[in-house]
C-alpha cells in the first residue's frame, strides 16, 4: 500500500470469493476424492467469479504444512484419516486474497483443528493500529499451547500489499521479540499453524509452485516459451507446473525451462513444506484490514 490508496472495496470482494472458494474446497475434501480434481475445481470456482488466482490452490495433507498443489497427472486421493489444509486466494488485478481452512477427515484431530481456529481468533482479537507483532504471536502461542499443541515458528502471517502476498512484515505464531507495530489501513493475514511435532517446517523435494520475479532474456526455446507464457498469464504471481501442461508436450520441457530460468536468478520456487518432526499440522488463516481499535476481516 506504500503511497498508494488501497482499494478496500475490491479487497472485500476478493476476500469474499477467497473465503467462498475455501468453503467450497472444504466440501471437496472427502475420503477417496481426487486431489487434482479438488485443486482444479477450486481454481475454476474463482475464475468463474471473474477473478484470477493469487496463487495455485494449495492442498497439503498431514505432516505437509503448505505449498503443495496437485501435479499435472496427480493420481492421489484423500485418505480417510487425512488432515487437509486448503489454502486459497482470489485476485483482481493486484488486489490479493489469502485464507485457509483445515479438514479433519477422521475426526481424531478435531481438537487441533479447533485450537488453530481459536488461536487465529485470539490473534485477530489483538489486531489494531499500534499493536506489536510479538504480542499477537504470544497470544497465538498461548492458545495453541494451552490446548496442547505447538505453533509452527517458521511460518506465520504477513502483510498483503498490492501485487505482493508476503510483503514487508512477518507476523509470528509466537513471541519472537519483534516489537514492530501494525498501522491503520494495513492489510494483513494471520495464519497460525499448529502441530503435534517439533514446531518447525523444512523444505521437501516436492516442488510444484514457482514464481517468475521479472522479465528475463532466456536462451533455450523451452525457457523462452515458458517465460513468455508466465509473463503474459501469471505475471509475477505464483504458478503451478500443472498450469503449463497444456502448452508443453511433456513435463520434461517445462522442467528444462524452469531450470534455465532458475539459473538466471529470476525464478523463485516454493517447495512443499513438511513438519520437521513429522507431526500432523492444522492451519487457520484469515485476511483483515487493520483499523484504529480492531480489525475488519475480509475473508468471510
Ligand atoms: Mn498467507
Ligand atoms: Mn494462505
PDB file of C-alpha atoms and ligand atoms in Angstrom:
ATOM      1  CA  UNK A   1       0.000   0.000   0.000  1.00  0.00           C
ATOM      2  CA  UNK A   2       3.024   2.270   0.230  1.00  0.00           C
ATOM      3  CA  UNK A   3       1.974   5.657  -1.109  1.00  0.00           C
ATOM      4  CA  UNK A   4      -0.940   4.100  -2.875  1.00  0.00           C
ATOM      5  CA  UNK A   5      -4.581   4.287  -1.793  1.00  0.00           C
ATOM      6  CA  UNK A   6      -5.707   0.699  -1.116  1.00  0.00           C
ATOM      7  CA  UNK A   7      -8.893  -0.290  -2.941  1.00  0.00           C
ATOM      8  CA  UNK A   8     -10.694  -1.747   0.083  1.00  0.00           C
ATOM      9  CA  UNK A   9     -13.938  -2.397  -1.795  1.00  0.00           C
ATOM     10  CA  UNK A  10     -12.105  -4.570  -4.291  1.00  0.00           C
ATOM     11  CA  UNK A  11     -10.276  -6.218  -1.410  1.00  0.00           C
ATOM     12  CA  UNK A  12     -13.563  -7.137   0.253  1.00  0.00           C
ATOM     13  CA  UNK A  13     -14.819  -8.747  -2.979  1.00  0.00           C
ATOM     14  CA  UNK A  14     -11.581 -10.671  -3.374  1.00  0.00           C
ATOM     15  CA  UNK A  15     -11.778 -11.682   0.287  1.00  0.00           C
ATOM     16  CA  UNK A  16     -15.339 -12.915  -0.024  1.00  0.00           C
ATOM     17  CA  UNK A  17     -14.590 -15.003  -3.114  1.00  0.00           C
ATOM     18  CA  UNK A  18     -11.443 -16.411  -1.477  1.00  0.00           C
ATOM     19  CA  UNK A  19     -13.452 -17.444   1.566  1.00  0.00           C
ATOM     20  CA  UNK A  20     -16.208 -18.983  -0.556  1.00  0.00           C
ATOM     21  CA  UNK A  21     -13.545 -20.882  -2.514  1.00  0.00           C
ATOM     22  CA  UNK A  22     -12.066 -22.210   0.742  1.00  0.00           C
ATOM     23  CA  UNK A  23     -15.510 -23.384   1.910  1.00  0.00           C
ATOM     24  CA  UNK A  24     -16.142 -24.960  -1.490  1.00  0.00           C
ATOM     25  CA  UNK A  25     -12.714 -26.595  -1.283  1.00  0.00           C
ATOM     26  CA  UNK A  26     -13.607 -27.977   2.125  1.00  0.00           C
ATOM     27  CA  UNK A  27     -16.646 -29.683   0.602  1.00  0.00           C
ATOM     28  CA  UNK A  28     -14.422 -31.406  -1.988  1.00  0.00           C
ATOM     29  CA  UNK A  29     -12.136 -32.977   0.592  1.00  0.00           C
ATOM     30  CA  UNK A  30     -13.643 -36.451   1.069  1.00  0.00           C
ATOM     31  CA  UNK A  31     -12.013 -39.861   1.508  1.00  0.00           C
ATOM     32  CA  UNK A  32     -11.264 -41.279  -1.941  1.00  0.00           C
ATOM     33  CA  UNK A  33     -11.775 -37.950  -3.755  1.00  0.00           C
ATOM     34  CA  UNK A  34      -9.084 -36.773  -6.162  1.00  0.00           C
ATOM     35  CA  UNK A  35      -6.628 -34.107  -5.009  1.00  0.00           C
ATOM     36  CA  UNK A  36      -6.133 -32.950  -8.600  1.00  0.00           C
ATOM     37  CA  UNK A  37      -9.869 -32.621  -9.105  1.00  0.00           C
ATOM     38  CA  UNK A  38     -10.195 -30.580  -5.896  1.00  0.00           C
ATOM     39  CA  UNK A  39      -7.407 -28.168  -6.933  1.00  0.00           C
ATOM     40  CA  UNK A  40      -8.840 -27.691 -10.396  1.00  0.00           C
ATOM     41  CA  UNK A  41     -12.413 -27.207  -9.186  1.00  0.00           C
ATOM     42  CA  UNK A  42     -11.355 -24.605  -6.614  1.00  0.00           C
ATOM     43  CA  UNK A  43      -9.383 -22.694  -9.249  1.00  0.00           C
ATOM     44  CA  UNK A  44     -12.293 -22.920 -11.723  1.00  0.00           C
ATOM     45  CA  UNK A  45     -14.620 -21.632  -8.983  1.00  0.00           C
ATOM     46  CA  UNK A  46     -12.517 -18.489  -8.552  1.00  0.00           C
ATOM     47  CA  UNK A  47     -12.138 -17.938 -12.307  1.00  0.00           C
ATOM     48  CA  UNK A  48     -15.884 -18.473 -12.632  1.00  0.00           C
ATOM     49  CA  UNK A  49     -16.371 -15.417 -10.398  1.00  0.00           C
ATOM     50  CA  UNK A  50     -14.455 -13.374 -12.951  1.00  0.00           C
ATOM     51  CA  UNK A  51     -11.294 -13.276 -10.833  1.00  0.00           C
ATOM     52  CA  UNK A  52      -7.791 -14.604 -11.211  1.00  0.00           C
ATOM     53  CA  UNK A  53      -5.743 -16.659  -8.796  1.00  0.00           C
ATOM     54  CA  UNK A  54      -3.424 -15.047  -6.259  1.00  0.00           C
ATOM     55  CA  UNK A  55      -1.623 -18.444  -6.204  1.00  0.00           C
ATOM     56  CA  UNK A  56      -2.409 -22.059  -7.131  1.00  0.00           C
ATOM     57  CA  UNK A  57      -4.841 -23.848  -4.810  1.00  0.00           C
ATOM     58  CA  UNK A  58      -2.688 -25.299  -2.023  1.00  0.00           C
ATOM     59  CA  UNK A  59      -3.906 -28.619  -0.664  1.00  0.00           C
ATOM     60  CA  UNK A  60      -1.490 -30.026   1.878  1.00  0.00           C
ATOM     61  CA  UNK A  61      -2.195 -33.118   3.975  1.00  0.00           C
ATOM     62  CA  UNK A  62      -0.985 -34.348   7.365  1.00  0.00           C
ATOM     63  CA  UNK A  63       2.719 -33.541   8.036  1.00  0.00           C
ATOM     64  CA  UNK A  64       2.801 -31.465   4.881  1.00  0.00           C
ATOM     65  CA  UNK A  65       2.032 -27.956   6.129  1.00  0.00           C
ATOM     66  CA  UNK A  66       1.817 -25.870   2.965  1.00  0.00           C
ATOM     67  CA  UNK A  67       2.801 -25.243  -0.643  1.00  0.00           C
ATOM     68  CA  UNK A  68       1.573 -28.472  -2.160  1.00  0.00           C
ATOM     69  CA  UNK A  69      -0.607 -28.318  -5.229  1.00  0.00           C
ATOM     70  CA  UNK A  70      -1.601 -31.232  -7.439  1.00  0.00           C
ATOM     71  CA  UNK A  71       0.824 -32.374 -10.118  1.00  0.00           C
ATOM     72  CA  UNK A  72      -0.280 -32.490 -13.760  1.00  0.00           C
ATOM     73  CA  UNK A  73      -1.443 -36.109 -13.616  1.00  0.00           C
ATOM     74  CA  UNK A  74      -1.789 -36.399  -9.849  1.00  0.00           C
ATOM     75  CA  UNK A  75      -3.393 -39.750  -9.039  1.00  0.00           C
ATOM     76  CA  UNK A  76      -3.521 -39.195  -5.287  1.00  0.00           C
ATOM     77  CA  UNK A  77      -6.777 -39.293  -3.375  1.00  0.00           C
ATOM     78  CA  UNK A  78      -7.658 -38.141   0.138  1.00  0.00           C
ATOM     79  CA  UNK A  79      -7.212 -40.844   2.762  1.00  0.00           C
ATOM     80  CA  UNK A  80      -9.879 -41.388   5.380  1.00  0.00           C
ATOM     81  CA  UNK A  81      -7.530 -40.211   8.166  1.00  0.00           C
ATOM     82  CA  UNK A  82      -6.087 -37.173   6.405  1.00  0.00           C
ATOM     83  CA  UNK A  83      -5.816 -33.725   7.966  1.00  0.00           C
ATOM     84  CA  UNK A  84      -6.074 -31.442   4.952  1.00  0.00           C
ATOM     85  CA  UNK A  85      -5.197 -27.753   4.698  1.00  0.00           C
ATOM     86  CA  UNK A  86      -6.974 -25.882   1.902  1.00  0.00           C
ATOM     87  CA  UNK A  87      -5.218 -22.547   1.358  1.00  0.00           C
ATOM     88  CA  UNK A  88      -6.604 -20.388  -1.428  1.00  0.00           C
ATOM     89  CA  UNK A  89      -6.627 -16.841  -2.739  1.00  0.00           C
ATOM     90  CA  UNK A  90      -8.508 -14.953  -5.426  1.00  0.00           C
ATOM     91  CA  UNK A  91      -7.023 -11.939  -7.165  1.00  0.00           C
ATOM     92  CA  UNK A  92      -8.418  -8.930  -9.009  1.00  0.00           C
ATOM     93  CA  UNK A  93      -5.596  -7.161 -10.743  1.00  0.00           C
ATOM     94  CA  UNK A  94      -3.076  -6.625  -7.965  1.00  0.00           C
ATOM     95  CA  UNK A  95      -5.539  -6.982  -5.086  1.00  0.00           C
ATOM     96  CA  UNK A  96      -4.963 -10.312  -3.355  1.00  0.00           C
ATOM     97  CA  UNK A  97      -6.971 -12.690  -1.203  1.00  0.00           C
ATOM     98  CA  UNK A  98      -5.495 -15.281   1.150  1.00  0.00           C
ATOM     99  CA  UNK A  99      -7.244 -17.650   3.572  1.00  0.00           C
ATOM    100  CA  UNK A 100      -7.142 -21.241   4.718  1.00  0.00           C
ATOM    101  CA  UNK A 101      -9.189 -23.893   6.457  1.00  0.00           C
ATOM    102  CA  UNK A 102      -8.369 -27.386   7.706  1.00  0.00           C
ATOM    103  CA  UNK A 103     -10.467 -30.502   7.204  1.00  0.00           C
ATOM    104  CA  UNK A 104     -10.005 -33.418   9.604  1.00  0.00           C
ATOM    105  CA  UNK A 105     -11.413 -36.480   7.837  1.00  0.00           C
ATOM    106  CA  UNK A 106     -11.213 -38.926  10.745  1.00  0.00           C
ATOM    107  CA  UNK A 107     -12.379 -36.563  13.462  1.00  0.00           C
ATOM    108  CA  UNK A 108      -9.439 -37.661  15.634  1.00  0.00           C
ATOM    109  CA  UNK A 109      -7.660 -34.338  15.204  1.00  0.00           C
ATOM    110  CA  UNK A 110     -10.684 -32.173  15.900  1.00  0.00           C
ATOM    111  CA  UNK A 111      -9.011 -30.632  18.955  1.00  0.00           C
ATOM    112  CA  UNK A 112      -6.047 -29.406  16.938  1.00  0.00           C
ATOM    113  CA  UNK A 113      -8.225 -28.022  14.153  1.00  0.00           C
ATOM    114  CA  UNK A 114     -10.385 -26.245  16.718  1.00  0.00           C
ATOM    115  CA  UNK A 115      -7.310 -24.919  18.501  1.00  0.00           C
ATOM    116  CA  UNK A 116      -5.935 -23.493  15.237  1.00  0.00           C
ATOM    117  CA  UNK A 117      -9.213 -21.626  14.760  1.00  0.00           C
ATOM    118  CA  UNK A 118      -9.133 -20.369  18.345  1.00  0.00           C
ATOM    119  CA  UNK A 119      -5.518 -19.269  18.008  1.00  0.00           C
ATOM    120  CA  UNK A 120      -6.424 -17.361  14.858  1.00  0.00           C
ATOM    121  CA  UNK A 121      -9.357 -15.626  16.555  1.00  0.00           C
ATOM    122  CA  UNK A 122      -7.194 -14.809  19.599  1.00  0.00           C
ATOM    123  CA  UNK A 123      -4.594 -13.298  17.281  1.00  0.00           C
ATOM    124  CA  UNK A 124      -7.194 -11.279  15.392  1.00  0.00           C
ATOM    125  CA  UNK A 125      -8.647 -10.009  18.678  1.00  0.00           C
ATOM    126  CA  UNK A 126      -5.329  -8.281  19.316  1.00  0.00           C
ATOM    127  CA  UNK A 127      -5.064  -6.674  15.891  1.00  0.00           C
ATOM    128  CA  UNK A 128      -5.378  -2.890  15.944  1.00  0.00           C
ATOM    129  CA  UNK A 129      -3.315   0.094  14.905  1.00  0.00           C
ATOM    130  CA  UNK A 130      -0.273   0.194  17.163  1.00  0.00           C
ATOM    131  CA  UNK A 131      -0.399  -3.490  18.171  1.00  0.00           C
ATOM    132  CA  UNK A 132       3.021  -5.139  18.362  1.00  0.00           C
ATOM    133  CA  UNK A 133       3.731  -8.163  16.195  1.00  0.00           C
ATOM    134  CA  UNK A 134       5.261 -10.131  19.066  1.00  0.00           C
ATOM    135  CA  UNK A 135       2.180  -9.553  21.237  1.00  0.00           C
ATOM    136  CA  UNK A 136      -0.014 -11.072  18.528  1.00  0.00           C
ATOM    137  CA  UNK A 137       2.380 -14.009  18.234  1.00  0.00           C
ATOM    138  CA  UNK A 138       2.465 -14.531  22.003  1.00  0.00           C
ATOM    139  CA  UNK A 139      -1.330 -14.718  22.116  1.00  0.00           C
ATOM    140  CA  UNK A 140      -1.430 -17.250  19.249  1.00  0.00           C
ATOM    141  CA  UNK A 141       1.172 -19.420  21.011  1.00  0.00           C
ATOM    142  CA  UNK A 142      -0.597 -19.130  24.362  1.00  0.00           C
ATOM    143  CA  UNK A 143      -3.837 -20.526  22.924  1.00  0.00           C
ATOM    144  CA  UNK A 144      -2.029 -23.249  20.964  1.00  0.00           C
ATOM    145  CA  UNK A 145      -0.005 -24.407  23.965  1.00  0.00           C
ATOM    146  CA  UNK A 146      -2.952 -24.255  26.341  1.00  0.00           C
ATOM    147  CA  UNK A 147      -4.637 -26.769  24.043  1.00  0.00           C
ATOM    148  CA  UNK A 148      -1.529 -28.969  23.970  1.00  0.00           C
ATOM    149  CA  UNK A 149      -0.079 -28.094  20.566  1.00  0.00           C
ATOM    150  CA  UNK A 150       2.992 -26.311  19.285  1.00  0.00           C
ATOM    151  CA  UNK A 151       2.718 -23.315  16.982  1.00  0.00           C
ATOM    152  CA  UNK A 152       4.980 -23.623  13.940  1.00  0.00           C
ATOM    153  CA  UNK A 153       7.640 -20.978  14.457  1.00  0.00           C
ATOM    154  CA  UNK A 154       8.992 -20.555  10.984  1.00  0.00           C
ATOM    155  CA  UNK A 155       5.609 -19.989   9.377  1.00  0.00           C
ATOM    156  CA  UNK A 156       3.422 -17.011  10.090  1.00  0.00           C
ATOM    157  CA  UNK A 157       1.214 -14.218   8.952  1.00  0.00           C
ATOM    158  CA  UNK A 158       2.220 -11.321   6.762  1.00  0.00           C
ATOM    159  CA  UNK A 159       1.214  -8.011   5.302  1.00  0.00           C
ATOM    160  CA  UNK A 160      -0.597  -8.123   1.963  1.00  0.00           C
ATOM    161  CA  UNK A 161       0.314  -5.299  -0.360  1.00  0.00           C
ATOM    162  CA  UNK A 162      -0.683  -4.519  -3.917  1.00  0.00           C
ATOM    163  CA  UNK A 163       0.814  -7.219  -6.070  1.00  0.00           C
ATOM    164  CA  UNK A 164       2.683  -8.848  -3.233  1.00  0.00           C
ATOM    165  CA  UNK A 165       1.320 -11.506  -0.950  1.00  0.00           C
ATOM    166  CA  UNK A 166       4.164 -11.892   1.521  1.00  0.00           C
ATOM    167  CA  UNK A 167       5.071  -8.276   1.928  1.00  0.00           C
ATOM    168  CA  UNK A 168       7.222  -6.392   4.418  1.00  0.00           C
ATOM    169  CA  UNK A 169       6.185  -7.822   7.781  1.00  0.00           C
ATOM    170  CA  UNK A 170       6.200 -11.335   9.218  1.00  0.00           C
ATOM    171  CA  UNK A 171       3.569 -11.860  11.923  1.00  0.00           C
ATOM    172  CA  UNK A 172       4.885 -14.651  14.129  1.00  0.00           C
ATOM    173  CA  UNK A 173       2.943 -17.511  15.679  1.00  0.00           C
ATOM    174  CA  UNK A 174       4.916 -16.998  18.928  1.00  0.00           C
ATOM    175  CA  UNK A 175       6.664 -14.133  20.720  1.00  0.00           C
ATOM    176  CA  UNK A 176       9.715 -13.623  18.535  1.00  0.00           C
ATOM    177  CA  UNK A 177      10.586 -10.293  20.129  1.00  0.00           C
ATOM    178  CA  UNK A 178       9.631  -8.214  17.092  1.00  0.00           C
ATOM    179  CA  UNK A 179       8.015  -5.090  18.519  1.00  0.00           C
ATOM    180  CA  UNK A 180       7.154  -3.593  15.122  1.00  0.00           C
ATOM    181  CA  UNK A 181       3.694  -2.046  15.315  1.00  0.00           C
ATOM    182  CA  UNK A 182       0.774  -2.533  12.945  1.00  0.00           C
ATOM    183  CA  UNK A 183      -0.503   0.549  11.160  1.00  0.00           C
ATOM    184  CA  UNK A 184      -4.046   1.660  10.495  1.00  0.00           C
ATOM    185  CA  UNK A 185      -5.137   0.712   6.979  1.00  0.00           C
ATOM    186  CA  UNK A 186      -2.563  -2.047   6.602  1.00  0.00           C
ATOM    187  CA  UNK A 187      -3.852  -5.299   5.111  1.00  0.00           C
ATOM    188  CA  UNK A 188      -2.590  -8.417   6.842  1.00  0.00           C
ATOM    189  CA  UNK A 189      -3.152 -12.163   7.025  1.00  0.00           C
ATOM    190  CA  UNK A 190      -2.773 -14.145  10.257  1.00  0.00           C
ATOM    191  CA  UNK A 191      -2.103 -17.838   9.879  1.00  0.00           C
ATOM    192  CA  UNK A 192      -1.391 -19.988  12.895  1.00  0.00           C
ATOM    193  CA  UNK A 193      -0.128 -23.474  12.050  1.00  0.00           C
ATOM    194  CA  UNK A 194      -0.390 -25.921  14.970  1.00  0.00           C
ATOM    195  CA  UNK A 195       1.293 -29.270  15.216  1.00  0.00           C
ATOM    196  CA  UNK A 196       1.882 -32.370  17.283  1.00  0.00           C
ATOM    197  CA  UNK A 197       5.509 -32.320  16.057  1.00  0.00           C
ATOM    198  CA  UNK A 198       8.558 -30.089  16.565  1.00  0.00           C
ATOM    199  CA  UNK A 199       7.007 -26.760  15.613  1.00  0.00           C
ATOM    200  CA  UNK A 200       9.179 -26.174  12.564  1.00  0.00           C
ATOM    201  CA  UNK A 201       8.796 -26.866   8.857  1.00  0.00           C
ATOM    202  CA  UNK A 202      11.503 -27.806   6.389  1.00  0.00           C
ATOM    203  CA  UNK A 203      11.563 -27.863   2.585  1.00  0.00           C
ATOM    204  CA  UNK A 204      10.735 -31.163   0.919  1.00  0.00           C
ATOM    205  CA  UNK A 205      11.960 -32.119  -2.535  1.00  0.00           C
ATOM    206  CA  UNK A 206       8.442 -31.828  -3.955  1.00  0.00           C
ATOM    207  CA  UNK A 207       8.254 -28.571  -5.917  1.00  0.00           C
ATOM    208  CA  UNK A 208       5.167 -27.721  -7.967  1.00  0.00           C
ATOM    209  CA  UNK A 209       4.840 -23.976  -7.376  1.00  0.00           C
ATOM    210  CA  UNK A 210       7.102 -21.281  -8.832  1.00  0.00           C
ATOM    211  CA  UNK A 211       7.154 -17.548  -9.379  1.00  0.00           C
ATOM    212  CA  UNK A 212       8.913 -15.517 -12.052  1.00  0.00           C
ATOM    213  CA  UNK A 213      10.239 -12.348 -10.474  1.00  0.00           C
ATOM    214  CA  UNK A 214      10.805 -10.202 -13.528  1.00  0.00           C
ATOM    215  CA  UNK A 215      11.450 -10.056 -17.237  1.00  0.00           C
ATOM    216  CA  UNK A 216      14.173 -12.328 -18.495  1.00  0.00           C
ATOM    217  CA  UNK A 217      16.106 -12.989 -21.708  1.00  0.00           C
ATOM    218  CA  UNK A 218      16.156 -16.770 -21.824  1.00  0.00           C
ATOM    219  CA  UNK A 219      18.133 -18.793 -24.362  1.00  0.00           C
ATOM    220  CA  UNK A 220      16.578 -22.218 -24.896  1.00  0.00           C
ATOM    221  CA  UNK A 221      13.238 -22.481 -26.729  1.00  0.00           C
ATOM    222  CA  UNK A 222      11.665 -24.121 -23.650  1.00  0.00           C
ATOM    223  CA  UNK A 223      12.735 -21.346 -21.292  1.00  0.00           C
ATOM    224  CA  UNK A 224      11.703 -18.611 -23.747  1.00  0.00           C
ATOM    225  CA  UNK A 225       8.286 -20.138 -24.239  1.00  0.00           C
ATOM    226  CA  UNK A 226       7.825 -20.672 -20.526  1.00  0.00           C
ATOM    227  CA  UNK A 227       8.837 -17.111 -19.648  1.00  0.00           C
ATOM    228  CA  UNK A 228       6.537 -15.735 -22.336  1.00  0.00           C
ATOM    229  CA  UNK A 229       3.509 -17.660 -21.060  1.00  0.00           C
ATOM    230  CA  UNK A 230       4.173 -16.851 -17.416  1.00  0.00           C
ATOM    231  CA  UNK A 231       4.832 -13.153 -18.045  1.00  0.00           C
ATOM    232  CA  UNK A 232       1.618 -12.907 -20.038  1.00  0.00           C
ATOM    233  CA  UNK A 233      -0.733 -15.006 -17.918  1.00  0.00           C
ATOM    234  CA  UNK A 234       0.645 -15.154 -14.398  1.00  0.00           C
ATOM    235  CA  UNK A 235       2.948 -12.134 -14.263  1.00  0.00           C
ATOM    236  CA  UNK A 236       4.908 -12.202 -11.007  1.00  0.00           C
ATOM    237  CA  UNK A 237       2.333 -14.346  -9.188  1.00  0.00           C
ATOM    238  CA  UNK A 238       2.939 -17.947  -8.179  1.00  0.00           C
ATOM    239  CA  UNK A 239       2.003 -20.564 -10.786  1.00  0.00           C
ATOM    240  CA  UNK A 240       1.811 -24.353 -10.844  1.00  0.00           C
ATOM    241  CA  UNK A 241       3.596 -26.670 -13.271  1.00  0.00           C
ATOM    242  CA  UNK A 242       0.126 -28.107 -13.887  1.00  0.00           C
ATOM    243  CA  UNK A 243      -0.978 -24.741 -15.336  1.00  0.00           C
ATOM    244  CA  UNK A 244       1.617 -25.038 -18.113  1.00  0.00           C
ATOM    245  CA  UNK A 245       0.979 -28.652 -19.056  1.00  0.00           C
ATOM    246  CA  UNK A 246      -1.334 -27.896 -21.962  1.00  0.00           C
ATOM    247  CA  UNK A 247       1.286 -25.749 -23.657  1.00  0.00           C
ATOM    248  CA  UNK A 248       4.132 -28.252 -23.492  1.00  0.00           C
ATOM    249  CA  UNK A 249       4.474 -31.742 -24.950  1.00  0.00           C
ATOM    250  CA  UNK A 250       5.939 -33.075 -21.715  1.00  0.00           C
ATOM    251  CA  UNK A 251       6.832 -32.074 -18.183  1.00  0.00           C
ATOM    252  CA  UNK A 252      10.460 -32.571 -19.202  1.00  0.00           C
ATOM    253  CA  UNK A 253      10.250 -29.441 -21.353  1.00  0.00           C
ATOM    254  CA  UNK A 254       8.701 -27.456 -18.508  1.00  0.00           C
ATOM    255  CA  UNK A 255      11.382 -28.602 -16.035  1.00  0.00           C
ATOM    256  CA  UNK A 256      14.111 -27.791 -18.570  1.00  0.00           C
ATOM    257  CA  UNK A 257      12.731 -24.269 -18.982  1.00  0.00           C
ATOM    258  CA  UNK A 258      12.341 -23.824 -15.221  1.00  0.00           C
ATOM    259  CA  UNK A 259      15.923 -24.954 -14.635  1.00  0.00           C
ATOM    260  CA  UNK A 260      17.256 -22.394 -17.059  1.00  0.00           C
ATOM    261  CA  UNK A 261      15.182 -19.568 -15.544  1.00  0.00           C
ATOM    262  CA  UNK A 262      16.312 -20.652 -12.105  1.00  0.00           C
ATOM    263  CA  UNK A 263      19.939 -20.443 -13.233  1.00  0.00           C
ATOM    264  CA  UNK A 264      19.295 -16.903 -14.433  1.00  0.00           C
ATOM    265  CA  UNK A 265      18.240 -15.988 -10.901  1.00  0.00           C
ATOM    266  CA  UNK A 266      14.707 -14.863 -11.748  1.00  0.00           C
ATOM    267  CA  UNK A 267      12.744 -17.884 -10.625  1.00  0.00           C
ATOM    268  CA  UNK A 268      11.543 -18.425  -7.090  1.00  0.00           C
ATOM    269  CA  UNK A 269      10.443 -21.915  -6.102  1.00  0.00           C
ATOM    270  CA  UNK A 270       8.076 -22.900  -3.308  1.00  0.00           C
ATOM    271  CA  UNK A 271       8.897 -26.432  -2.163  1.00  0.00           C
ATOM    272  CA  UNK A 272       6.163 -28.235  -0.293  1.00  0.00           C
ATOM    273  CA  UNK A 273       6.880 -27.668   3.422  1.00  0.00           C
ATOM    274  CA  UNK A 274       6.809 -30.583   5.844  1.00  0.00           C
ATOM    275  CA  UNK A 275       6.823 -30.635   9.625  1.00  0.00           C
ATOM    276  CA  UNK A 276      10.344 -31.467  10.800  1.00  0.00           C
ATOM    277  CA  UNK A 277       9.232 -33.979  13.433  1.00  0.00           C
ATOM    278  CA  UNK A 278       6.616 -35.488  11.077  1.00  0.00           C
ATOM    279  CA  UNK A 279       3.850 -34.054  13.239  1.00  0.00           C
ATOM    280  CA  UNK A 280       0.364 -33.576  11.885  1.00  0.00           C
ATOM    281  CA  UNK A 281      -0.357 -29.923  11.030  1.00  0.00           C
ATOM    282  CA  UNK A 282      -3.545 -27.847  11.201  1.00  0.00           C
ATOM    283  CA  UNK A 283      -3.826 -24.283   9.876  1.00  0.00           C
ATOM    284  CA  UNK A 284      -6.360 -21.470  10.007  1.00  0.00           C
ATOM    285  CA  UNK A 285      -5.949 -18.232   8.078  1.00  0.00           C
ATOM    286  CA  UNK A 286      -7.898 -15.033   7.564  1.00  0.00           C
ATOM    287  CA  UNK A 287      -7.068 -11.712   5.948  1.00  0.00           C
ATOM    288  CA  UNK A 288      -8.037  -8.427   7.581  1.00  0.00           C
ATOM    289  CA  UNK A 289      -7.729  -4.663   7.423  1.00  0.00           C
ATOM    290  CA  UNK A 290      -6.075  -3.086  10.473  1.00  0.00           C
ATOM    291  CA  UNK A 291      -8.368  -0.473  11.988  1.00  0.00           C
ATOM    292  CA  UNK A 292      -7.881   2.031  14.757  1.00  0.00           C
ATOM    293  CA  UNK A 293      -9.245  -0.145  17.568  1.00  0.00           C
ATOM    294  CA  UNK A 294      -9.759  -3.535  15.929  1.00  0.00           C
ATOM    295  CA  UNK A 295      -9.660  -5.136  12.512  1.00  0.00           C
ATOM    296  CA  UNK A 296     -12.109  -5.921   9.716  1.00  0.00           C
ATOM    297  CA  UNK A 297     -11.834  -9.481   8.404  1.00  0.00           C
ATOM    298  CA  UNK A 298     -12.266  -9.552   4.613  1.00  0.00           C
ATOM    299  CA  UNK A 299     -12.145 -13.314   4.042  1.00  0.00           C
ATOM    300  CA  UNK A 300     -15.689 -14.083   5.172  1.00  0.00           C
TER     301      UNK A 300
HETATM  302 MN1  LIG B   1      -0.839 -16.257   3.920  1.00  0.00          MN
HETATM  303 MN1  LIG B   2      -2.538 -18.702   2.649  1.00  0.00          MN
END
